[in-house]
Coordinates of C-alpha atoms in Angstrom, one line a residue:
Chain A
M1 CA 111.0 -52.1 -65.4
S2 CA 112.9 -49.3 -65.7
Q3 CA 116.4 -49.9 -65.0
V4 CA 117.0 -47.0 -62.8
V5 CA 118.1 -48.8 -60.2
A6 CA 118.9 -46.6 -57.7
E7 CA 121.6 -46.5 -55.8
R8 CA 121.7 -46.9 -51.8
P9 CA 122.6 -43.4 -50.5
A10 CA 126.1 -44.0 -48.7
I11 CA 124.6 -42.1 -45.9
L12 CA 122.4 -45.2 -44.7
G13 CA 125.4 -47.3 -44.4
E14 CA 126.8 -45.0 -41.8
I15 CA 123.7 -44.6 -39.6
D16 CA 123.4 -48.4 -39.8
R17 CA 126.9 -48.5 -38.8
A18 CA 126.4 -45.8 -36.4
R19 CA 123.4 -47.5 -35.0
R20 CA 125.2 -50.5 -34.8
S21 CA 128.3 -49.6 -32.6
A22 CA 126.0 -47.7 -30.2
S23 CA 123.9 -50.7 -29.4
R24 CA 127.0 -52.7 -28.9
R25 CA 128.3 -49.7 -27.0
H26 CA 125.1 -49.6 -24.8
K27 CA 125.1 -53.8 -23.7
A28 CA 129.1 -54.0 -23.5
I29 CA 128.9 -50.7 -21.2
F30 CA 125.5 -51.8 -19.0
A31 CA 127.3 -55.4 -18.6
A32 CA 130.3 -53.7 -17.5
T33 CA 128.2 -52.1 -14.9
W34 CA 126.6 -55.2 -13.3
V35 CA 130.3 -57.2 -13.1
V36 CA 131.4 -53.6 -11.2
I37 CA 128.4 -53.7 -8.7
L38 CA 128.7 -57.9 -7.9
L39 CA 132.4 -57.2 -7.5
L40 CA 131.8 -54.5 -5.1
I41 CA 129.4 -56.3 -3.2
G42 CA 132.0 -59.4 -2.8
A43 CA 134.7 -57.5 -2.4
A44 CA 132.4 -55.6 0.8
I45 CA 131.8 -59.4 1.8
Y46 CA 135.3 -60.6 1.4
A47 CA 136.8 -57.7 3.3
T48 CA 134.6 -58.7 6.5
D49 CA 136.4 -61.9 6.7
N50 CA 133.0 -63.8 7.3
R51 CA 133.7 -66.4 4.7
D52 CA 134.0 -69.8 6.8
T53 CA 134.2 -72.2 4.0
D54 CA 133.6 -75.5 6.3
W55 CA 130.6 -73.7 7.2
M56 CA 129.9 -73.5 3.7
A57 CA 130.5 -76.5 2.5
T58 CA 128.7 -78.5 5.3
F59 CA 125.3 -76.6 5.0
G60 CA 125.3 -75.1 1.5
P61 CA 124.1 -77.8 0.0
F62 CA 121.5 -78.4 3.0
I63 CA 120.0 -74.6 2.3
L64 CA 120.3 -75.3 -1.4
G65 CA 117.9 -78.3 -1.0
G66 CA 114.9 -75.8 0.6
A67 CA 115.2 -74.0 -3.0
G68 CA 113.0 -77.6 -3.9
I69 CA 110.6 -76.8 -1.2
T70 CA 110.5 -73.2 -2.2
V71 CA 109.6 -73.6 -6.0
L72 CA 107.6 -76.1 -5.1
V73 CA 105.5 -74.4 -2.5
S74 CA 105.3 -71.4 -5.2
A75 CA 104.1 -73.7 -7.8
L76 CA 101.1 -75.4 -5.7
S77 CA 100.4 -72.0 -4.4
I78 CA 99.8 -70.2 -7.7
V79 CA 97.7 -73.3 -9.1
L80 CA 95.2 -72.5 -6.5
A81 CA 95.9 -68.5 -7.0
V82 CA 95.0 -68.7 -10.7
V83 CA 91.8 -70.7 -10.3
L84 CA 91.1 -69.0 -7.3
A85 CA 90.9 -65.6 -9.0
L86 CA 89.2 -67.0 -12.2
F87 CA 86.2 -67.8 -10.5
G88 CA 86.8 -64.7 -8.2
A89 CA 86.9 -62.7 -11.4
L90 CA 83.7 -64.4 -12.7
G91 CA 82.3 -63.9 -9.3
R92 CA 83.1 -60.2 -9.3
L93 CA 81.5 -59.8 -12.8
S94 CA 78.4 -61.5 -12.1
S95 CA 75.0 -60.1 -12.1
N96 CA 74.0 -62.9 -9.3
P97 CA 73.9 -61.2 -5.9
V98 CA 74.6 -63.7 -4.0
I99 CA 77.9 -65.2 -6.6
N100 CA 79.4 -61.2 -6.7
G101 CA 79.0 -60.8 -3.0
I102 CA 80.8 -63.8 -2.3
A103 CA 83.7 -62.9 -4.5
T104 CA 83.3 -59.2 -3.1
F105 CA 83.7 -60.7 0.3
Y106 CA 86.5 -62.8 -0.4
V107 CA 88.9 -60.1 -2.2
S108 CA 88.0 -57.7 0.8
L109 CA 88.6 -59.9 3.2
V110 CA 91.7 -61.5 1.9
R111 CA 93.4 -57.8 1.1
G112 CA 92.3 -56.4 4.1
T113 CA 94.4 -58.8 6.1
P114 CA 98.0 -59.5 6.1
L115 CA 99.6 -62.2 4.7
L116 CA 101.2 -63.5 8.0
V117 CA 98.1 -63.3 10.1
Q118 CA 96.1 -65.4 7.2
L119 CA 98.7 -67.9 7.7
Y120 CA 99.0 -67.9 11.3
F121 CA 95.5 -68.2 11.6
I122 CA 95.3 -70.9 8.9
Y123 CA 98.2 -72.8 11.0
F124 CA 97.5 -72.4 14.2
S125 CA 94.2 -70.9 14.6
L126 CA 92.4 -73.8 12.4
P127 CA 92.9 -76.4 15.0
A128 CA 90.7 -74.4 17.2
L129 CA 87.9 -75.2 15.1
G130 CA 89.0 -78.9 14.5
I131 CA 90.5 -78.0 11.3
I132 CA 94.5 -79.2 11.6
L133 CA 96.3 -78.6 8.4
P134 CA 100.4 -80.0 8.2
A135 CA 102.9 -76.6 7.6
I136 CA 102.8 -76.8 3.9
E137 CA 99.2 -77.3 3.2
S138 CA 98.9 -74.4 5.5
G139 CA 101.5 -72.6 3.5
V140 CA 100.6 -73.0 0.3
L141 CA 96.4 -72.3 1.2
A142 CA 97.8 -69.2 2.4
L143 CA 99.5 -68.1 -0.3
G144 CA 97.1 -69.1 -2.5
F145 CA 93.9 -67.4 -1.2
N146 CA 95.8 -64.7 -0.7
Y147 CA 97.4 -64.3 -3.7
G148 CA 94.5 -65.6 -5.2
A149 CA 92.8 -62.5 -4.1
Y150 CA 95.2 -60.0 -5.8
M151 CA 94.7 -61.7 -8.6
T152 CA 91.2 -61.9 -8.7
E153 CA 91.4 -57.9 -9.4
I154 CA 93.9 -58.5 -12.3
F155 CA 91.5 -61.4 -13.4
R156 CA 88.8 -58.9 -13.7
A157 CA 90.4 -55.8 -15.5
G158 CA 91.6 -58.4 -18.0
I159 CA 87.8 -59.4 -18.5
Q160 CA 87.0 -55.7 -18.9
A161 CA 89.9 -55.1 -20.9
V162 CA 88.6 -57.3 -24.1
P163 CA 86.9 -55.2 -26.4
P164 CA 82.9 -55.5 -25.9
G165 CA 82.4 -56.3 -29.5
Q166 CA 84.3 -59.5 -29.0
R167 CA 81.6 -60.0 -26.4
E168 CA 78.6 -59.1 -29.2
A169 CA 80.0 -60.8 -32.1
A170 CA 80.1 -64.0 -30.2
E171 CA 76.5 -63.4 -29.4
A172 CA 75.2 -62.5 -32.6
L173 CA 76.6 -65.8 -33.8
G174 CA 74.1 -67.5 -31.7
M175 CA 76.3 -68.6 -29.0
P176 CA 75.6 -69.2 -25.3
E177 CA 77.1 -67.0 -23.1
R178 CA 79.7 -70.3 -21.5
L179 CA 80.7 -70.3 -24.5
V180 CA 80.8 -66.7 -25.5
Q181 CA 83.0 -66.6 -21.9
R182 CA 85.0 -69.5 -22.2
R183 CA 86.2 -69.4 -26.4
I184 CA 86.4 -65.7 -26.6
V185 CA 86.3 -63.4 -23.6
L186 CA 88.8 -65.8 -21.3
P187 CA 91.6 -67.0 -24.2
Q188 CA 91.7 -63.1 -25.0
A189 CA 91.5 -62.1 -21.4
T190 CA 94.8 -64.7 -20.3
R191 CA 96.6 -63.0 -22.7
I192 CA 96.2 -59.4 -21.1
V193 CA 96.7 -60.9 -17.5
I194 CA 99.5 -62.8 -18.6
P195 CA 102.5 -60.4 -17.0
A196 CA 100.6 -58.9 -14.6
I197 CA 100.4 -62.8 -13.4
G198 CA 104.2 -63.6 -13.9
N199 CA 104.7 -60.2 -12.1
D200 CA 102.6 -61.6 -9.0
F201 CA 104.5 -65.2 -9.2
I202 CA 107.6 -63.6 -8.8
A203 CA 106.4 -61.6 -5.4
M204 CA 105.1 -64.9 -4.4
I205 CA 108.3 -67.0 -4.7
K206 CA 109.7 -64.5 -2.2
D207 CA 106.8 -64.0 -0.2
S208 CA 107.2 -68.2 0.4
A209 CA 110.2 -67.4 2.7
L210 CA 106.6 -66.5 5.4
I211 CA 106.3 -69.7 5.7
S212 CA 109.7 -70.6 7.1
L213 CA 107.6 -69.3 10.3
V214 CA 105.6 -72.2 10.7
G215 CA 108.4 -74.6 10.3
V216 CA 108.0 -75.6 6.6
Q217 CA 111.9 -76.2 5.9
E218 CA 112.4 -73.9 2.7
L219 CA 115.6 -72.3 1.5
F220 CA 114.9 -69.2 4.0
W221 CA 113.9 -71.7 6.9
R222 CA 117.4 -73.7 6.1
A223 CA 119.7 -70.6 5.9
G224 CA 118.5 -68.8 9.4
T225 CA 118.9 -72.5 11.3
T226 CA 121.7 -73.5 10.1
G227 CA 123.4 -69.9 10.0
R228 CA 122.5 -67.9 13.2
P229 CA 123.7 -70.6 15.6
A230 CA 127.2 -70.7 14.6
R231 CA 127.3 -66.4 13.5
N232 CA 127.5 -67.7 10.2
T233 CA 124.8 -65.2 9.2
L234 CA 126.1 -63.4 5.9
E235 CA 127.5 -66.8 4.4
A236 CA 123.7 -68.1 5.3
F237 CA 121.8 -65.3 3.8
V238 CA 124.0 -64.3 1.1
I239 CA 123.2 -67.8 -0.4
A240 CA 119.7 -67.7 0.3
A241 CA 119.2 -64.2 -1.5
L242 CA 121.3 -65.9 -4.6
V243 CA 119.2 -68.5 -5.3
Y244 CA 116.0 -66.6 -4.7
W245 CA 117.3 -63.9 -7.0
A246 CA 118.0 -67.0 -9.9
L247 CA 114.9 -69.1 -9.7
T248 CA 113.0 -65.1 -10.1
I249 CA 115.5 -64.4 -12.9
I250 CA 115.2 -68.4 -14.5
F251 CA 111.1 -67.4 -14.6
S252 CA 111.4 -64.6 -15.8
F253 CA 112.9 -66.0 -18.8
F254 CA 110.5 -68.3 -19.5
Q255 CA 107.8 -65.5 -18.7
E256 CA 109.2 -63.9 -21.3
R257 CA 109.3 -66.6 -24.2
L258 CA 105.5 -67.2 -23.2
E259 CA 104.7 -63.4 -23.9
R260 CA 106.9 -63.4 -27.1
R261 CA 104.7 -66.5 -28.0
M262 CA 100.9 -65.4 -26.7
A263 CA 101.8 -62.1 -28.5
R264 CA 101.9 -64.2 -32.0
G265 CA 98.7 -63.5 -34.1
D266 CA 97.4 -60.9 -31.8
R267 CA 95.7 -57.9 -32.7
Chain B
M1 CA 65.6 -61.6 -58.1
K2 CA 61.7 -61.6 -57.2
L3 CA 60.8 -60.8 -53.8
G4 CA 59.8 -64.0 -51.6
E5 CA 57.9 -64.5 -48.7
V6 CA 58.9 -61.7 -44.9
V7 CA 61.7 -62.9 -43.7
V8 CA 62.0 -60.1 -41.2
R9 CA 59.3 -58.2 -39.4
A10 CA 59.6 -55.6 -36.7
T11 CA 56.4 -54.2 -35.4
G12 CA 56.2 -51.4 -33.1
I13 CA 59.7 -51.5 -32.2
E14 CA 60.1 -48.1 -29.3
K15 CA 63.8 -48.2 -27.7
Y16 CA 64.3 -45.6 -25.1
F17 CA 68.0 -45.2 -24.1
G18 CA 67.2 -43.7 -20.1
D19 CA 64.7 -40.8 -21.1
Q20 CA 66.1 -40.5 -24.7
H21 CA 63.8 -41.6 -27.1
V22 CA 65.6 -42.9 -29.9
L23 CA 63.4 -45.6 -31.6
R24 CA 59.8 -44.1 -32.5
G25 CA 57.3 -46.9 -33.1
I26 CA 59.2 -48.6 -36.4
D27 CA 57.6 -51.3 -38.4
L28 CA 59.6 -53.1 -40.9
E29 CA 59.5 -56.0 -43.4
V30 CA 62.0 -57.0 -45.0
R31 CA 61.4 -60.1 -47.9
A32 CA 63.4 -62.9 -48.7
H33 CA 66.0 -61.5 -51.3
E34 CA 65.4 -58.0 -50.8
T35 CA 68.3 -55.6 -49.9
V36 CA 67.3 -52.5 -47.7
M37 CA 69.3 -49.7 -46.7
L38 CA 69.1 -48.1 -43.9
V39 CA 70.5 -44.2 -44.7
G40 CA 69.6 -41.4 -42.2
R41 CA 72.2 -38.9 -40.4
S42 CA 74.2 -40.2 -37.3
G43 CA 72.0 -40.1 -34.4
S44 CA 68.9 -40.9 -36.3
G45 CA 68.4 -44.0 -34.5
K46 CA 69.8 -46.6 -37.7
T47 CA 72.3 -48.6 -35.7
T48 CA 69.9 -49.1 -33.1
L49 CA 66.9 -50.4 -35.1
L50 CA 69.6 -52.8 -36.6
R51 CA 70.7 -54.2 -32.8
C52 CA 67.4 -53.9 -32.2
L53 CA 66.4 -56.9 -34.6
N54 CA 69.1 -59.3 -33.2
F55 CA 68.7 -58.0 -29.7
L56 CA 72.0 -56.9 -29.2
E57 CA 70.0 -54.6 -27.4
E58 CA 66.5 -55.3 -26.2
P59 CA 63.6 -53.3 -27.7
T60 CA 61.9 -51.4 -24.7
V61 CA 58.5 -52.6 -26.6
G62 CA 58.0 -53.8 -29.9
V63 CA 58.3 -57.3 -32.0
V64 CA 60.5 -58.9 -33.9
E65 CA 60.1 -61.8 -36.2
I66 CA 62.6 -63.6 -38.0
D67 CA 61.9 -66.2 -40.5
G68 CA 59.2 -67.7 -38.5
V69 CA 60.4 -67.1 -35.1
R70 CA 58.7 -64.5 -33.2
V71 CA 60.7 -62.6 -29.7
E72 CA 58.4 -59.8 -28.1
S73 CA 60.9 -57.4 -26.0
D74 CA 61.0 -58.2 -22.5
P75 CA 62.9 -55.6 -21.2
L76 CA 61.6 -56.8 -17.2
H77 CA 62.9 -60.0 -17.5
A78 CA 66.0 -59.7 -20.8
R79 CA 68.5 -62.2 -18.9
S80 CA 66.0 -64.7 -17.9
R81 CA 66.8 -68.1 -19.6
R82 CA 63.6 -68.2 -21.6
H83 CA 64.2 -65.1 -23.3
Q84 CA 67.6 -65.0 -23.6
E85 CA 67.1 -68.6 -25.6
Q86 CA 64.8 -67.2 -27.7
I87 CA 67.1 -64.5 -28.9
R88 CA 69.9 -66.6 -29.6
Q89 CA 66.8 -68.9 -31.9
I90 CA 66.5 -65.3 -33.6
R91 CA 70.7 -64.8 -34.2
L92 CA 71.3 -67.7 -35.1
R93 CA 68.7 -66.9 -38.1
A94 CA 70.0 -63.1 -38.6
G95 CA 74.2 -62.8 -39.4
M96 CA 75.7 -59.7 -38.0
L97 CA 78.4 -57.1 -39.6
F98 CA 80.0 -54.7 -38.0
Q99 CA 81.9 -51.8 -38.2
D100 CA 85.0 -52.8 -36.9
F101 CA 84.9 -56.5 -38.0
N102 CA 85.0 -57.9 -35.0
L103 CA 87.2 -60.9 -35.6
F104 CA 88.3 -63.6 -32.9
P105 CA 92.3 -62.2 -33.0
H106 CA 93.4 -65.4 -31.1
M107 CA 91.7 -67.9 -34.1
T108 CA 93.2 -68.3 -37.7
V109 CA 90.3 -67.1 -39.9
L110 CA 89.2 -70.5 -41.0
Q111 CA 89.0 -70.9 -37.3
N112 CA 87.1 -67.8 -36.5
C113 CA 84.4 -69.2 -39.1
I114 CA 84.4 -72.6 -38.3
E115 CA 84.1 -72.2 -34.5
A116 CA 79.8 -71.2 -34.6
P117 CA 78.9 -73.6 -36.5
T118 CA 81.0 -76.7 -35.0
R119 CA 79.8 -75.6 -31.3
V120 CA 76.8 -74.0 -31.8
K121 CA 75.5 -75.9 -34.3
R122 CA 77.2 -79.1 -34.0
I123 CA 78.1 -79.4 -37.4
P124 CA 81.1 -81.9 -38.0
K125 CA 84.6 -80.3 -37.9
R126 CA 84.7 -81.8 -41.4
E127 CA 81.9 -80.8 -43.0
A128 CA 82.5 -77.2 -41.5
V129 CA 85.6 -76.9 -43.0
A130 CA 84.8 -77.6 -46.4
T131 CA 81.5 -74.9 -46.3
A132 CA 84.0 -72.3 -44.6
E133 CA 86.3 -72.8 -47.8
R134 CA 83.8 -72.5 -50.5
F135 CA 82.6 -68.7 -48.4
L136 CA 85.8 -68.1 -48.1
E137 CA 87.1 -68.6 -51.9
K138 CA 83.8 -66.4 -52.9
V139 CA 84.6 -63.7 -50.5
G140 CA 88.7 -64.1 -51.9
L141 CA 89.9 -65.3 -48.9
S142 CA 91.4 -68.6 -50.0
E143 CA 95.1 -68.3 -49.0
K144 CA 94.8 -66.2 -46.1
R145 CA 92.4 -69.2 -43.8
D146 CA 94.9 -69.8 -41.8
E147 CA 96.3 -66.2 -41.1
H148 CA 95.4 -64.6 -38.0
P149 CA 92.9 -61.3 -38.5
S150 CA 96.3 -58.8 -37.6
R151 CA 97.6 -59.7 -40.8
L152 CA 95.1 -59.0 -42.4
S153 CA 93.6 -55.4 -44.1
G154 CA 90.8 -53.8 -43.0
G155 CA 88.9 -54.8 -46.3
Q156 CA 89.9 -58.2 -45.9
K157 CA 88.9 -58.4 -42.5
Q158 CA 85.4 -57.4 -43.7
R159 CA 85.6 -59.6 -45.8
A160 CA 86.3 -62.3 -43.6
A161 CA 83.9 -61.2 -40.8
I162 CA 81.1 -61.6 -44.2
A163 CA 82.2 -64.9 -44.3
R164 CA 82.5 -66.7 -40.9
A165 CA 78.2 -64.6 -40.8
L166 CA 77.5 -67.0 -44.2
C167 CA 78.9 -70.1 -42.6
M168 CA 76.0 -69.9 -40.5
E169 CA 73.9 -69.8 -43.4
P170 CA 71.4 -67.4 -41.9
K171 CA 68.3 -66.1 -43.6
V172 CA 69.1 -62.5 -43.4
L173 CA 72.1 -60.5 -43.3
M174 CA 72.8 -57.1 -41.2
F175 CA 74.9 -55.0 -41.8
D176 CA 75.8 -51.7 -39.4
E177 CA 77.9 -49.3 -41.7
P178 CA 80.7 -52.5 -42.9
T179 CA 82.6 -49.6 -44.5
S180 CA 82.9 -46.7 -42.0
A181 CA 86.2 -48.0 -40.7
L182 CA 88.1 -48.7 -43.8
D183 CA 90.5 -46.6 -45.4
P184 CA 88.6 -45.5 -49.1
E185 CA 90.8 -47.6 -51.1
L186 CA 89.7 -50.6 -49.1
V187 CA 85.3 -50.1 -49.3
G188 CA 85.5 -51.2 -53.3
E189 CA 86.2 -54.5 -52.4
V190 CA 84.1 -54.9 -49.2
L191 CA 81.0 -53.0 -51.2
K192 CA 81.4 -56.0 -53.9
T193 CA 81.4 -58.7 -52.2
M194 CA 78.2 -57.1 -50.7
E195 CA 76.8 -56.3 -54.2
E196 CA 77.6 -60.3 -55.0
L197 CA 75.7 -61.4 -52.2
A198 CA 72.7 -58.8 -52.8
H199 CA 72.7 -60.2 -56.7
E200 CA 72.6 -63.7 -55.6
G201 CA 69.5 -62.9 -53.8
S202 CA 70.7 -62.7 -49.8
T203 CA 68.6 -60.9 -48.1
M204 CA 70.4 -58.0 -46.5
I205 CA 69.7 -55.5 -44.4
V206 CA 72.3 -52.4 -44.6
V207 CA 73.0 -49.6 -42.4
T208 CA 75.0 -47.4 -44.8
H209 CA 76.3 -44.0 -45.4
E210 CA 77.5 -44.9 -49.0
M211 CA 74.9 -43.2 -51.4
S212 CA 76.3 -44.4 -54.9
F213 CA 76.6 -48.2 -53.2
A214 CA 72.6 -47.8 -52.5
R215 CA 71.4 -46.6 -55.4
E216 CA 73.0 -49.8 -57.3
A217 CA 72.5 -52.6 -55.2
A218 CA 69.1 -51.7 -52.6
D219 CA 66.0 -52.7 -53.7
R220 CA 64.4 -50.8 -50.6
V221 CA 66.0 -47.6 -49.5
I222 CA 65.0 -46.6 -45.9
F223 CA 65.5 -42.7 -44.9
M224 CA 65.1 -42.7 -41.0
A225 CA 65.3 -39.1 -39.0
D226 CA 64.9 -39.0 -35.2
G227 CA 63.9 -42.5 -34.7
A228 CA 61.7 -43.2 -37.2
I229 CA 61.1 -43.9 -40.9
V230 CA 60.5 -40.6 -42.7
E231 CA 60.6 -42.2 -46.6
Q232 CA 61.1 -45.4 -48.1
G233 CA 60.6 -46.3 -51.7
P234 CA 62.9 -48.0 -54.3
P235 CA 66.3 -46.1 -54.2
E236 CA 65.5 -43.9 -57.6
Q237 CA 62.7 -43.0 -55.9
V238 CA 63.9 -41.8 -52.4
L239 CA 67.3 -40.5 -53.3
D240 CA 66.5 -39.2 -56.8
A241 CA 63.1 -38.2 -55.8
P242 CA 62.7 -37.6 -52.2
Q243 CA 59.3 -36.6 -51.2
E244 CA 59.8 -35.6 -47.8
E245 CA 61.7 -32.0 -46.8
R246 CA 63.7 -34.0 -43.8
T247 CA 65.1 -35.8 -47.1
Q248 CA 66.1 -33.6 -49.4
A249 CA 67.6 -31.7 -46.7
F250 CA 69.9 -35.0 -45.6
L251 CA 70.7 -35.8 -49.3
Q252 CA 71.6 -32.2 -50.3
R253 CA 74.1 -32.0 -47.4
F254 CA 75.2 -35.4 -48.4
L255 CA 75.4 -34.7 -52.2
G256 CA 76.6 -30.9 -51.8
E257 CA 74.2 -29.8 -54.3
T258 CA 70.3 -29.7 -54.5
P259 CA 68.6 -33.3 -56.2
E260 CA 66.4 -31.7 -59.2
L261 CA 63.2 -32.3 -57.5
E262 CA 60.0 -32.7 -59.4
P263 CA 57.9 -29.6 -58.6
R264 CA 55.2 -30.4 -56.4
P265 CA 51.7 -30.4 -57.7

C-alpha cells in the first residue's frame, strides 16, 4: 500500500459547509413563509371580530367528533375502491369479451356521471327499486364505486407498466397464468400505483364532505349545521377546514413512509 | 462428454410476424449433453427460434418436442387451456435465460430461486432452499442469497438468473444473448459459468454473438440467415472453415478479417 495519503483538499470542506448552510437557510425561510401566511390569515379572521369563543367551546368538540365519521367513511370507501379497481383493471385487460365489456362499462358509466348524482341515485333513487340503504352505507358505496372507476385506470396502467420480461420470465419457469399475476405482476404493479392511490385517498377524504348532503353527520355536516343558524359560519368552517387539512397531512406522512419502505429492494 | 438421446426436436418451424416470414422451415435436434450455439446477424431469426422452442412465441407452423413432451403449434387456439397446459409442460423442461435477466425485483435472490420450485413443482420449502443454495454456490453467489436484485451487478444478476433456472432442474437450458446487456468487464464471469455448465454435461442452446466463446464451448455451431439454417457443424468447421458464402461474409464482418479458406475444389 502506498503511504501517500492524499490530503483532503480544503475546498471540499468549504463546499460542504456552504451547502449545509444554504440548506439550513432554505428550510428556515420556508418555515418562516408558512408562519407568516398563517399569521396573516389568523390576523384577518381576528380583525373580522368573528370569534365567538363561547360558541366554539360549545360546538367545537361536536364538529371535531365528525372527523371520526369522515375517517371511517373514507377508509371503508378506499377499501371498496381498491377491490373494485383491482378487479376492474384485470377486467379491462382481460381477453374475455364479457368480462372486458363489464369492466369497460363500469369505468365509462361511473366516470361519465357526477359523484353527487351517483350519491343521490343510490340514496334517493334506489328505494324506488325497493333497495333502501342507510346514509352512511350509501355514501361508502358512492365514494367506493366512484373512486374505484378512476383507480381502475390507475391499476391498469400500473399492470401495464410492469416490464413484459417479468411475465415472460415467470411463464418460462412454467408458472400458470394465475400465479404469474398474483406473485409476479400484481406485487410490482402495486408498488407502481401506490403514490397515485395515496393521491386519490387524499382527494376522497375531502370529497367525503359530499355525503353530508344525504344527512351523514360527518365533519362538514356538523360544521354547517351548527355554524349556520347562529351565524358562526366563519368559526365553523375554519375548524372544518383545519381538520381536513390535518387529516391529509397525517395521511401524507404515513404514505411517504410506505413509499420509502416499498422502494427498498426495488430495481 | 458423450452425447445422449435427443432432448429437443423441433420440426418444420415456420414463424410469421404479420406478413413477415421470419422462420422458414427450421428443423433442429439437440441431444443430451450437447451445447449448440446459434449465431448470425440480428434479424436472422435466432432469438425467435429460441422463443418458439418454449412457445414464448407461438410458431405459425411446426412441432416442438422436449424430453418426450410433444406440442404442435396451434395459433388458432393458442390461448386454449389444453394448449397452454401442454406448453407449460414444455417450459418445465426448458430453462430460459434472457438478455436482461428478468429477475423478480421484489424478491431476494433466494426467493427468486425457490418461487417456481415451491409454487409450481410443489417441492417442500426446506428442500427447495437446499437446492437453491447448492446452485447459488455453484454460480458463486452464496453471499448474495438475501439481497434484492437491485444490489447485484449485471454479471451477478445473470448468474442469479442461471441459478434460478437450474433450480427447476430443466432438461435443456436456453440462453438468449445472455451477455449482450453486460458491461464488457462482466461478460467473462457469465461465460465462465456457462462453460462450466457445458463441461458438466448440461444440454444447452445458446444464441450468442461471442464467437470466441462459441469456438471454446460449443459442440455444434449453427449459422442462421434470413430465418433459415445456412450451415452447421463443429465450431472449427463452421467458424474456421465455413463453406457457405453467407457464413463467410458474416464471419468476415465479425472478425474484421478474411478467414483463411481452403480453396474450393
